[in-house]
Coordinates of C-alpha atoms and ligand atoms in Angstrom, one line a residue:
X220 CA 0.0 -18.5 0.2
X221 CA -3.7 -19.8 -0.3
X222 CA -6.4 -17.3 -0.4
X223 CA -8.0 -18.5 2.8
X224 CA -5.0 -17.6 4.6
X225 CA -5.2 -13.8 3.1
X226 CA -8.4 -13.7 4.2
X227 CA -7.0 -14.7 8.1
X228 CA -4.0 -11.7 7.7
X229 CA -6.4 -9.3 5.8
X230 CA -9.1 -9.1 9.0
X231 CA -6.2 -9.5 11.1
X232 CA -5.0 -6.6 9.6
X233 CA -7.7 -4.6 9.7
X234 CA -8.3 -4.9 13.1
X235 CA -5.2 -4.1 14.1
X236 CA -4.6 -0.7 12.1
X237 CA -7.8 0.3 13.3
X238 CA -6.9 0.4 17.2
X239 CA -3.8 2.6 16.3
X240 CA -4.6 6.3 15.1
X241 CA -1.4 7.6 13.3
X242 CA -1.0 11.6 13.6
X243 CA -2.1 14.0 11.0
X244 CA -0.4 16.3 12.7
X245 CA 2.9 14.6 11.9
X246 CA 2.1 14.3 8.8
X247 CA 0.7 18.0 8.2
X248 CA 4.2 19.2 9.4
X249 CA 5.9 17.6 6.5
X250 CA 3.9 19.8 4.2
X251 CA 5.6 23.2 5.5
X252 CA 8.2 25.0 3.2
X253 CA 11.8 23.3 4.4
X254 CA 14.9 22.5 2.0
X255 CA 16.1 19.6 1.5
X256 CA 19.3 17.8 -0.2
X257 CA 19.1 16.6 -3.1
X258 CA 20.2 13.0 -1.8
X259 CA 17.1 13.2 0.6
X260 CA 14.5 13.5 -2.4
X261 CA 11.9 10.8 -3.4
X262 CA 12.0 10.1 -6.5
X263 CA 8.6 9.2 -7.9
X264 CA 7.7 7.6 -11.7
X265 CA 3.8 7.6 -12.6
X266 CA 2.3 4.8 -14.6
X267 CA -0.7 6.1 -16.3
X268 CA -0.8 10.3 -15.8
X269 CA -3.9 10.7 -16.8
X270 CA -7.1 12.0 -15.0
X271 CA -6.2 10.7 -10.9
X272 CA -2.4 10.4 -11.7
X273 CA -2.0 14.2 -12.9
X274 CA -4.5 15.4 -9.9
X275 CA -2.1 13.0 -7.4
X276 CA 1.1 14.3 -8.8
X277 CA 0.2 17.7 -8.4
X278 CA -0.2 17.2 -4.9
X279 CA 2.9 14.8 -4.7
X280 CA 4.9 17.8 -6.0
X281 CA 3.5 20.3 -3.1
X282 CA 5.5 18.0 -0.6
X283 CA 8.8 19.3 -0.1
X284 CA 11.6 16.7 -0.8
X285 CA 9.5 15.1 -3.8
X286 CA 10.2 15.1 -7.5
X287 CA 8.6 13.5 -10.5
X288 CA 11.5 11.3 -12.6
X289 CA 9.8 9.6 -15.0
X290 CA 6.2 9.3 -16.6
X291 CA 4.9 6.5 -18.1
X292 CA 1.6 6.0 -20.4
X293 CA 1.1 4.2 -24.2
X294 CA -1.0 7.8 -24.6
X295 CA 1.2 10.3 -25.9
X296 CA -0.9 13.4 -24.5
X297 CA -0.9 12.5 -21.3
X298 CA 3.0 12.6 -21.2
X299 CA 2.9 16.6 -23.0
X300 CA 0.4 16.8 -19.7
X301 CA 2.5 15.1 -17.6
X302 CA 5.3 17.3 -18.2
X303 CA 3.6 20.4 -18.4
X304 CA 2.8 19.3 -14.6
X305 CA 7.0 18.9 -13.6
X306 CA 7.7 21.4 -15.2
X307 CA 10.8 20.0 -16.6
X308 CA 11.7 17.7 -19.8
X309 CA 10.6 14.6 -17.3
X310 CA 11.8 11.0 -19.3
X311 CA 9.4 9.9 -20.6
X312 CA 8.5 5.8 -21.8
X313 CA 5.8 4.5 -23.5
X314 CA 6.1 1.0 -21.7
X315 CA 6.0 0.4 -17.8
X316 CA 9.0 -2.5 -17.8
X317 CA 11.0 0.4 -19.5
X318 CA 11.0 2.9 -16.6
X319 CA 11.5 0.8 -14.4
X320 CA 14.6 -0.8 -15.8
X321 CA 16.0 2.7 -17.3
X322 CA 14.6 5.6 -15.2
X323 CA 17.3 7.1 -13.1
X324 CA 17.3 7.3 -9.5
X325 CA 13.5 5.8 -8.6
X326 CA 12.7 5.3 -5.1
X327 CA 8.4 5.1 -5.5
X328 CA 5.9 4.4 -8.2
X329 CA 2.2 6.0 -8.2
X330 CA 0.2 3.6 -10.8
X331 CA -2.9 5.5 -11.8
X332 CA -3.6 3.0 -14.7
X333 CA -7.2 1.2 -15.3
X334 CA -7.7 -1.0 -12.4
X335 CA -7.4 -4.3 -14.9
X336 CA -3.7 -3.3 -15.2
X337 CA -2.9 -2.6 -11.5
X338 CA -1.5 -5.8 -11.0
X339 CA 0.8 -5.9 -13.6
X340 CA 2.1 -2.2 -13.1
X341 CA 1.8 -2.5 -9.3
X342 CA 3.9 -6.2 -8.9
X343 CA 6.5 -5.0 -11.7
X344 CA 7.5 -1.8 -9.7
X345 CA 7.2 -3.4 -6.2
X346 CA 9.8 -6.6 -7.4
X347 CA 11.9 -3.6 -8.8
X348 CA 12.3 -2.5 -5.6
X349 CA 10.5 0.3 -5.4
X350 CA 7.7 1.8 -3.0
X351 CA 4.4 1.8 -4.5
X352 CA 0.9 4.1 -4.1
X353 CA -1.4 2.3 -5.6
X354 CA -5.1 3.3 -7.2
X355 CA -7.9 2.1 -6.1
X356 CA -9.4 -0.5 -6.7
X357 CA -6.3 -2.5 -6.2
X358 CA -6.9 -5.5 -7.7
X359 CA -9.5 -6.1 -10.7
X360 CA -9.8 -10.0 -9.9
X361 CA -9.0 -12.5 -6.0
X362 CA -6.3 -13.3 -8.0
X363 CA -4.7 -9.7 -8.7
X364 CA -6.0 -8.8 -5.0
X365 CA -3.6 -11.9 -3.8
X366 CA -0.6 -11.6 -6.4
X367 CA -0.7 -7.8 -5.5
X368 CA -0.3 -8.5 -1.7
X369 CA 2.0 -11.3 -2.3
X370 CA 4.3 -8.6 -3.9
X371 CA 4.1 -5.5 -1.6
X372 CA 4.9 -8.3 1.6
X373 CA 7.4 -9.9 0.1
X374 CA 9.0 -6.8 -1.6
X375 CA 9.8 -5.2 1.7
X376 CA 8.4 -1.9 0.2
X377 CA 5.7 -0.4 1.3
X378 CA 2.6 0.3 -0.4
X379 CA -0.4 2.6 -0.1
X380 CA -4.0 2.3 -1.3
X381 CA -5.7 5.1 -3.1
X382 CA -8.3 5.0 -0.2
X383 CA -7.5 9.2 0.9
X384 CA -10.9 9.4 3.1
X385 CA -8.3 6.9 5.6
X386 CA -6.4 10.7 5.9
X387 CA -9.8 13.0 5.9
X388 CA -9.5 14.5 9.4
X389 CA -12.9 14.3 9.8
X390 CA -13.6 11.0 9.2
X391 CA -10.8 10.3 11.7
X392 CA -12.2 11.8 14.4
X393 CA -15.4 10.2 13.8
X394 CA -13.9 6.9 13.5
X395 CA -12.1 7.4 17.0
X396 CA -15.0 8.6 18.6
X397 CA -16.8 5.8 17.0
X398 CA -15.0 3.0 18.7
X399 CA -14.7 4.8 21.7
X400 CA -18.6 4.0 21.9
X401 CA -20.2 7.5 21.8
X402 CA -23.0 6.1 18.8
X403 CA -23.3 2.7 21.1
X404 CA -23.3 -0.8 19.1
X405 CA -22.8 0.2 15.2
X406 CA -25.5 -2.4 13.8
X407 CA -26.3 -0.7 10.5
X408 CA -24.4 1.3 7.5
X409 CA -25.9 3.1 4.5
X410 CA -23.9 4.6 2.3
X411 CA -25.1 6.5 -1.1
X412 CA -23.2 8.0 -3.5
X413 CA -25.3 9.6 -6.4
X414 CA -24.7 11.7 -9.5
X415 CA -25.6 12.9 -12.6
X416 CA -22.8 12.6 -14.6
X417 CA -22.9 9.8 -17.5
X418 CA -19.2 8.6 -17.4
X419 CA -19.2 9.1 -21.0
X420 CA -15.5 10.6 -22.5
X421 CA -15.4 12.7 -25.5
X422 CA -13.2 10.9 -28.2
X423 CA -10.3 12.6 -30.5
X424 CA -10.5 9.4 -32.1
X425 CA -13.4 6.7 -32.4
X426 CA -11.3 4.2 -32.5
X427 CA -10.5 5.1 -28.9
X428 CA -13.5 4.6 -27.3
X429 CA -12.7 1.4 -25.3
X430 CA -9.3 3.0 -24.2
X431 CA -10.5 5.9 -23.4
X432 CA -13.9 5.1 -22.0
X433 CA -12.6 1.8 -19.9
X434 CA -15.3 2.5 -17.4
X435 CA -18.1 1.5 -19.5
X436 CA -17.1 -1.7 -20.2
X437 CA -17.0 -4.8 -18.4
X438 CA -13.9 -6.4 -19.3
X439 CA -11.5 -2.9 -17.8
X440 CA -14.0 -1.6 -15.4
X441 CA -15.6 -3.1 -12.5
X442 CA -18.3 -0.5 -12.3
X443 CA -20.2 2.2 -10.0
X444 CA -19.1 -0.5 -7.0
X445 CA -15.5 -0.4 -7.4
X446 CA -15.3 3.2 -8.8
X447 CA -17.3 5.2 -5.9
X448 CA -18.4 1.8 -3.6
X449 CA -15.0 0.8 -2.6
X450 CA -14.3 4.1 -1.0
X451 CA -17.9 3.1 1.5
X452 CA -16.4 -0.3 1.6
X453 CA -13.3 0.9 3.0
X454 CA -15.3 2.8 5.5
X455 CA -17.6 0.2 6.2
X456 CA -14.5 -2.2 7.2
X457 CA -12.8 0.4 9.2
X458 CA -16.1 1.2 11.5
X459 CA -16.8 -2.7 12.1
X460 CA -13.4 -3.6 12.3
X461 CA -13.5 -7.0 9.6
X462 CA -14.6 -7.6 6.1
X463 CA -17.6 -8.4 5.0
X464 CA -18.8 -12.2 4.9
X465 CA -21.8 -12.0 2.1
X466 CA -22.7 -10.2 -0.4
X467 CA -25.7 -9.5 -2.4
X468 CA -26.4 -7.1 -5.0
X469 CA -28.4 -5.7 -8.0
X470 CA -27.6 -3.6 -11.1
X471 CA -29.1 -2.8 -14.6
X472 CA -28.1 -0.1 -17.5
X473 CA -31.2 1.9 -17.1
X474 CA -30.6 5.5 -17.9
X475 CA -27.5 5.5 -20.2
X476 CA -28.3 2.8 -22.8
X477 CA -25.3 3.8 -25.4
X478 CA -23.5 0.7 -25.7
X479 CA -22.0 0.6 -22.0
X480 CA -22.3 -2.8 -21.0
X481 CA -21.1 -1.4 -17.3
X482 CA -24.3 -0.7 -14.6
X483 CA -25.5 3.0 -14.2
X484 CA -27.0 2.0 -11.2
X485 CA -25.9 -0.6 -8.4
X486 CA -27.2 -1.7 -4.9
X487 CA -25.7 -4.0 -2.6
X488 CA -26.3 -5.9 0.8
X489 CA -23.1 -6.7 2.6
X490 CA -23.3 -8.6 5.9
X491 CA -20.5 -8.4 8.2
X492 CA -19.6 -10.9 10.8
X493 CA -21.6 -10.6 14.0
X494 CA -24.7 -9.2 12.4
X495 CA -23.5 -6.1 10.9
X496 CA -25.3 -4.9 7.5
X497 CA -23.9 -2.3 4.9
X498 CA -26.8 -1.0 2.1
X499 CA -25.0 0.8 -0.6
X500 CA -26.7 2.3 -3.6
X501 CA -25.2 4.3 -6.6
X502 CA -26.8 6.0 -9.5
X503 CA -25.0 8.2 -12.4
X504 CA -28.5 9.3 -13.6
X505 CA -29.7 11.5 -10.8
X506 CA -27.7 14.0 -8.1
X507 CA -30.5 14.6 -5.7
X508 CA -29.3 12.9 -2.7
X509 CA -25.4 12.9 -3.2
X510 CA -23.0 11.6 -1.2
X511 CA -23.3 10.4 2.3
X512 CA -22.3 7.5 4.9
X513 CA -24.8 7.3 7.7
X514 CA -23.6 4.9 10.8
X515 CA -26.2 3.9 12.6
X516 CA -25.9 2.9 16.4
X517 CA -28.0 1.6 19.0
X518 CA -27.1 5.2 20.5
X519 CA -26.6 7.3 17.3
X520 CA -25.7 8.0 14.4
X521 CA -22.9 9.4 12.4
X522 CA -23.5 11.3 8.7
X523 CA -20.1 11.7 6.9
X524 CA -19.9 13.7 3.8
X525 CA -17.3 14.4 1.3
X526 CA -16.8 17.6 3.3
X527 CA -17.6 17.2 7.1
X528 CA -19.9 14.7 9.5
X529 CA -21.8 15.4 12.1
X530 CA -23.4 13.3 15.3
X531 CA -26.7 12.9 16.2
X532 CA -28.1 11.3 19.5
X533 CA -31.7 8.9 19.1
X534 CA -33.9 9.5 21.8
X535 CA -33.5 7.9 24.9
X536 CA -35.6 4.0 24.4
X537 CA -39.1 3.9 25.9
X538 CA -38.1 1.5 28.6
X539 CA -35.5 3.8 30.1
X540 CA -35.1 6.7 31.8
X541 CA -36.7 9.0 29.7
X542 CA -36.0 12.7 29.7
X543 CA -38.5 15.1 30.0
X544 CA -38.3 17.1 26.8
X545 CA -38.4 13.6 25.0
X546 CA -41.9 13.1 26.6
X547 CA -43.0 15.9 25.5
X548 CA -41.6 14.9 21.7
X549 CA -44.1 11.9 22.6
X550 CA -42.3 8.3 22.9
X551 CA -44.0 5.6 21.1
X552 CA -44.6 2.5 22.5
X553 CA -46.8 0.9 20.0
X554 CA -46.2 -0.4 16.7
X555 CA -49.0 2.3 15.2
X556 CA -46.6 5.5 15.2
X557 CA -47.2 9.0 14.8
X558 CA -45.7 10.3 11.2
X559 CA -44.8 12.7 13.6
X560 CA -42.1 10.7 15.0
X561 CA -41.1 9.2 11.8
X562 CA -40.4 12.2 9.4
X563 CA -37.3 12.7 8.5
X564 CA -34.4 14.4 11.5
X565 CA -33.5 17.8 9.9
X566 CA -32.5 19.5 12.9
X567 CA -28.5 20.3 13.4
X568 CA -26.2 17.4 14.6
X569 CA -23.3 18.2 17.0
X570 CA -21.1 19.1 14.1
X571 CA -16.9 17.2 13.9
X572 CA -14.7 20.1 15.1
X573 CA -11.2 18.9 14.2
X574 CA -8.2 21.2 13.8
X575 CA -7.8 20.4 9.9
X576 CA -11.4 20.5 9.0
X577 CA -10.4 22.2 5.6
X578 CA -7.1 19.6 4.9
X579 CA -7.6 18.1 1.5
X580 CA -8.0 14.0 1.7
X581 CA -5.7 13.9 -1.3
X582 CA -2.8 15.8 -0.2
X583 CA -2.3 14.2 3.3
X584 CA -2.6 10.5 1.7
X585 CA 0.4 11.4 -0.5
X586 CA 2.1 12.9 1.8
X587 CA 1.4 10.5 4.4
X588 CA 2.9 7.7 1.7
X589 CA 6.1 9.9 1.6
X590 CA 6.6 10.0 5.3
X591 CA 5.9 6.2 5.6
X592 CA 9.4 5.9 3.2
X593 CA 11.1 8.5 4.7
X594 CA 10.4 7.5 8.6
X595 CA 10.2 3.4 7.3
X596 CA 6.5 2.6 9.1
X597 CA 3.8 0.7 7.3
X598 CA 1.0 3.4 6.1
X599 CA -1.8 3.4 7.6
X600 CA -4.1 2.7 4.2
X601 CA -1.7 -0.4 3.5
X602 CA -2.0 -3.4 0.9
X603 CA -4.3 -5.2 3.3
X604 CA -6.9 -1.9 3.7
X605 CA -6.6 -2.6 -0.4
X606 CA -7.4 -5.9 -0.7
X607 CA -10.5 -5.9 2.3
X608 CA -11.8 -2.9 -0.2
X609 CA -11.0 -4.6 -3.3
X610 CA -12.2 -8.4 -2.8
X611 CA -15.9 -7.3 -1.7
X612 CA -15.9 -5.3 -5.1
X613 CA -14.8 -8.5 -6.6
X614 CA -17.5 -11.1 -5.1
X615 CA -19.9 -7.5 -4.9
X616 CA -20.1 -7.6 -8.5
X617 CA -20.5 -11.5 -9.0
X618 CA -23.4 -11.0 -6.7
X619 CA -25.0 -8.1 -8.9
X620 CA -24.4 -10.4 -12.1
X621 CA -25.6 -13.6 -10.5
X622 CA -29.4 -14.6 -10.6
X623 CA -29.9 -14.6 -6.8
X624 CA -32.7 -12.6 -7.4
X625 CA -36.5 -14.5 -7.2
X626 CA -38.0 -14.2 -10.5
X627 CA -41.3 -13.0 -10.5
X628 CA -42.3 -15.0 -13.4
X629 CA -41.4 -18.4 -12.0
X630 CA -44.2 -17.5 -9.6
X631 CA -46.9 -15.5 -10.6
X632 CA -48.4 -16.0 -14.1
X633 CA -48.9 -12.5 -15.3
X634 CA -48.5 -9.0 -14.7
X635 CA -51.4 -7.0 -13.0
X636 CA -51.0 -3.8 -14.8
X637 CA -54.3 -2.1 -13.7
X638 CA -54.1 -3.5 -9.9
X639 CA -55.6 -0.2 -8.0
X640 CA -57.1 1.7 -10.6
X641 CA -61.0 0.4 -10.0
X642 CA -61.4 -0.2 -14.1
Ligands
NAD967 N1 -9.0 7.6 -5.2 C1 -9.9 8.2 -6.0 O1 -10.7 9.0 -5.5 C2 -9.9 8.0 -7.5 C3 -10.5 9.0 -8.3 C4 -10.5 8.8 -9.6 C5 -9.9 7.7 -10.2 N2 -9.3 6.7 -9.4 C6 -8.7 5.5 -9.9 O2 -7.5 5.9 -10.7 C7 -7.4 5.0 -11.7 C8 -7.3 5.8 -13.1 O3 -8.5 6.5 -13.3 P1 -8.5 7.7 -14.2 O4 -9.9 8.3 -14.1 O5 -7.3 8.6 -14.0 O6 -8.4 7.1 -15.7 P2 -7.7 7.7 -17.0 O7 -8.2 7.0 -18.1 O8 -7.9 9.2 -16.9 O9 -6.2 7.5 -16.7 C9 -5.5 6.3 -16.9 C10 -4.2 6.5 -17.6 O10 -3.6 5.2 -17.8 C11 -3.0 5.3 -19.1 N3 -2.7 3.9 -19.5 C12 -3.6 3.0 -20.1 N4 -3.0 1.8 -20.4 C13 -1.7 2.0 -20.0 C14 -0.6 1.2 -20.0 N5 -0.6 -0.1 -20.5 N6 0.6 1.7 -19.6 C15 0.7 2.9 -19.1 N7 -0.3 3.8 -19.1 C16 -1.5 3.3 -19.5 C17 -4.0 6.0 -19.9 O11 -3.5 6.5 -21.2 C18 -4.4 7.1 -19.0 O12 -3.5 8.2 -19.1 C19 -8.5 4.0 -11.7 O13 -8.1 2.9 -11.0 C20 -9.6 4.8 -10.9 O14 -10.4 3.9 -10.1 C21 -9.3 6.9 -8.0

């Protein structure tokens, strides 16, 4: 299949999940304490249990029914981890194409490897036969993205993306509320996500320090855009129903100049069809702001945290009917405004109430994967909610590394250091 024709399925795709909700609920139920027959278990092997894959099989192994059979990493620790996770003398292999020809009994495969190896790991278990949840960011290059897809749809297994905000009850209910029209016309997304946290792993062993630190290099990690960006990416598709249709970015090493050749700091424009813009921003070097998605309507807004999300309403436009308590607030109807009316909102929204508000993200995407196998329906973070995520990290970061930028320079002749000071 070309790419151009992935393209046409992916917003296909994405259109159509997003007009049909599957329950929580459901998939909460499958949570509580039951027993079940041995010939009913999943069967899971992990490729790469390290930092996500030990987290994720933690929770795997809280869903009744599931059982870890074989781990899989060229890391010896991480298999003593592994198995200190089971519980149990789990087989263990040191290469993927082992496992899955020897490991007993495998119905699924969670790969949890550096995304440069997804493809590999995730077409190998998928043409084995076997279901697949998949890391994000699914593909590293188009062509992984593609090959990937290619696999899980002509496998006839079904795979799941590592995107768990899809299965944050929260983020749900905003969603649905979204598209039933209670912010108006989305026009406008700006997502953050900020920390201060260097990326930087300590070494047992210099010699280790690509391996271990893959997401400070280039060549294994596609940076602040695919690591925390994809997951805003993801959401940005999901509110404006496509992908996006340009991209452009910015990036440097600024704060953490050790070697890295990966950005500390990224910023990207991504237009969607029909108008649509989403501003995203990252920064390892400074915490102050956080995380947050703002969607911004011609009627309101949404704020969605790692945590919760709350509405808030814009004032009714000058040329309508106007409330009287917003007359009293002062409309403006000249382009000289109050800084009144432009400080920043810090009263309380109208706050998401949803039945699960505490459900962890994490647990309901696994267990949501393991109800897809067990009841045979597509999950609702499929291999197409993967590649829409995945491609715009792709082209994201070409744009960042391009020089679509103006250069100063080839305009002005010199810097005016002293501009403003009166000396
Ligand atoms: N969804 C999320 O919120 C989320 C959060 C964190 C990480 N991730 C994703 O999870 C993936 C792993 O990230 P991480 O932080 O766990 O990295 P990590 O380095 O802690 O773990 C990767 C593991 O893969 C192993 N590995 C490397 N090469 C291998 C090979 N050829 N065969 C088998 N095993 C191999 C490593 O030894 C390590 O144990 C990345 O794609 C990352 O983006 C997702």
């Amino acid at each position: 299949m070309k790419r151009r024709d992935f393209i046409k399925a992916a917003t296909a795709g994405a259109a159509g999940v997003g007009a049909s909700m599957i329950g929580l609920e459901a998939v909460a139920q499958t949570l509580e304490p039951r027993v079940v027959a041995p010939s009913d278990e999943i069967v899971v092997g992990v490729i790469g249990p390290g930092s996500r894959g030990q987290s994720l099989m933690r929770r795997m192994l809280r869903v009744p029914g599931v059982r870890i059979g074989a781990l899989c990493d060229v890391y010896a620790p991480r298999l003593t981890e592994g198995r200190e996770i089971t519980g149990e003398d789990t087989p263990v292999f040191d290469d993927y194409r082992r496992m899955l020809d020897e490991a007993a009994d495998l119905d699924a495969v969670l790969v949890a490897t550096p995304p440069g190896l997804h493809a590999a790991h995730m077409t190998a278990s998928l043409d084995r036969g076997l279901h697949v949840y998949g890391e994000k960011i699914m593909g590293f290059t188009l062509d992984d993205c593609d090959a990937i897809v290619a696999a899980a749809q002509w496998s006839g297994k079904w795979f799941q993306i590592g995107h768990q905000y899809r299965y944050a009850p929260w983020y749900r209910e905003a969603l649905e509320r979204i598209k039933e029209g209670e912010i108006g016309t989305v026009t406008h997304i700006f997502g953050y996500w900020h920390r201060n946290y260097n990326w930087r792993r300590p070494l047992p062993d210099p010699t280790l320090e690509r391996f271990i630190n893959w997401r400070l290099y280039r060549d294994t990690s596609a940076g602040l855009l695919a690591e925390l960006g994809s997951h805003h990416i993801d959401i940005a598709n999901w509110v404006f129903d496509e992908i996006p249709e340009s991209v452009m970015g910015s990036g440097s090493v600024m704060f953490y100049q050790d070697g890295r050749n990966v950005n500390d700091n990224v910023q990207a424009i991504f237009k969607y069809p029909g108008g649509g813009t989403f501003v995203f921003s990252s920064l390892i070097g400074n915490h102050l702001v956080g995380y947050q998605i703002n969607i911004y309507g011609t009627g309101g807004t949404v704020a969605l945290t790692l945590q919760d999300g709350a509405f808030y309403y814009e004032p009714a436009r000058a040329n309508s009917a106007v409330p009287e308590e917003l007359m009293e607030r002062g409309v403006n109807t000249s382009a000289s405004l109050s800084t009144e009316g432009d400080m920043p909102y810090r009263g309380p929204g109208l706050d998401i109430q949803t039945s699960e508000a505490d459900a962890d993200p994490n647990l309901l995407a696994v267990a949501s994967f393991f109800d897809s196998i067990r009841e045979n329906k597509r999950p609702y973070a499929d291999e197409i909610i993967g590649w829409n995520s995945a491609v715009p990290v792709a082209l994201g970061n070409m744009a960042i590394r391009s020089t679509s930028h103006v250069p100063f320079a080839d305009h002005v002749s010199a810097p005016r250091v002293n501009v403003g000071r009166g000396e």
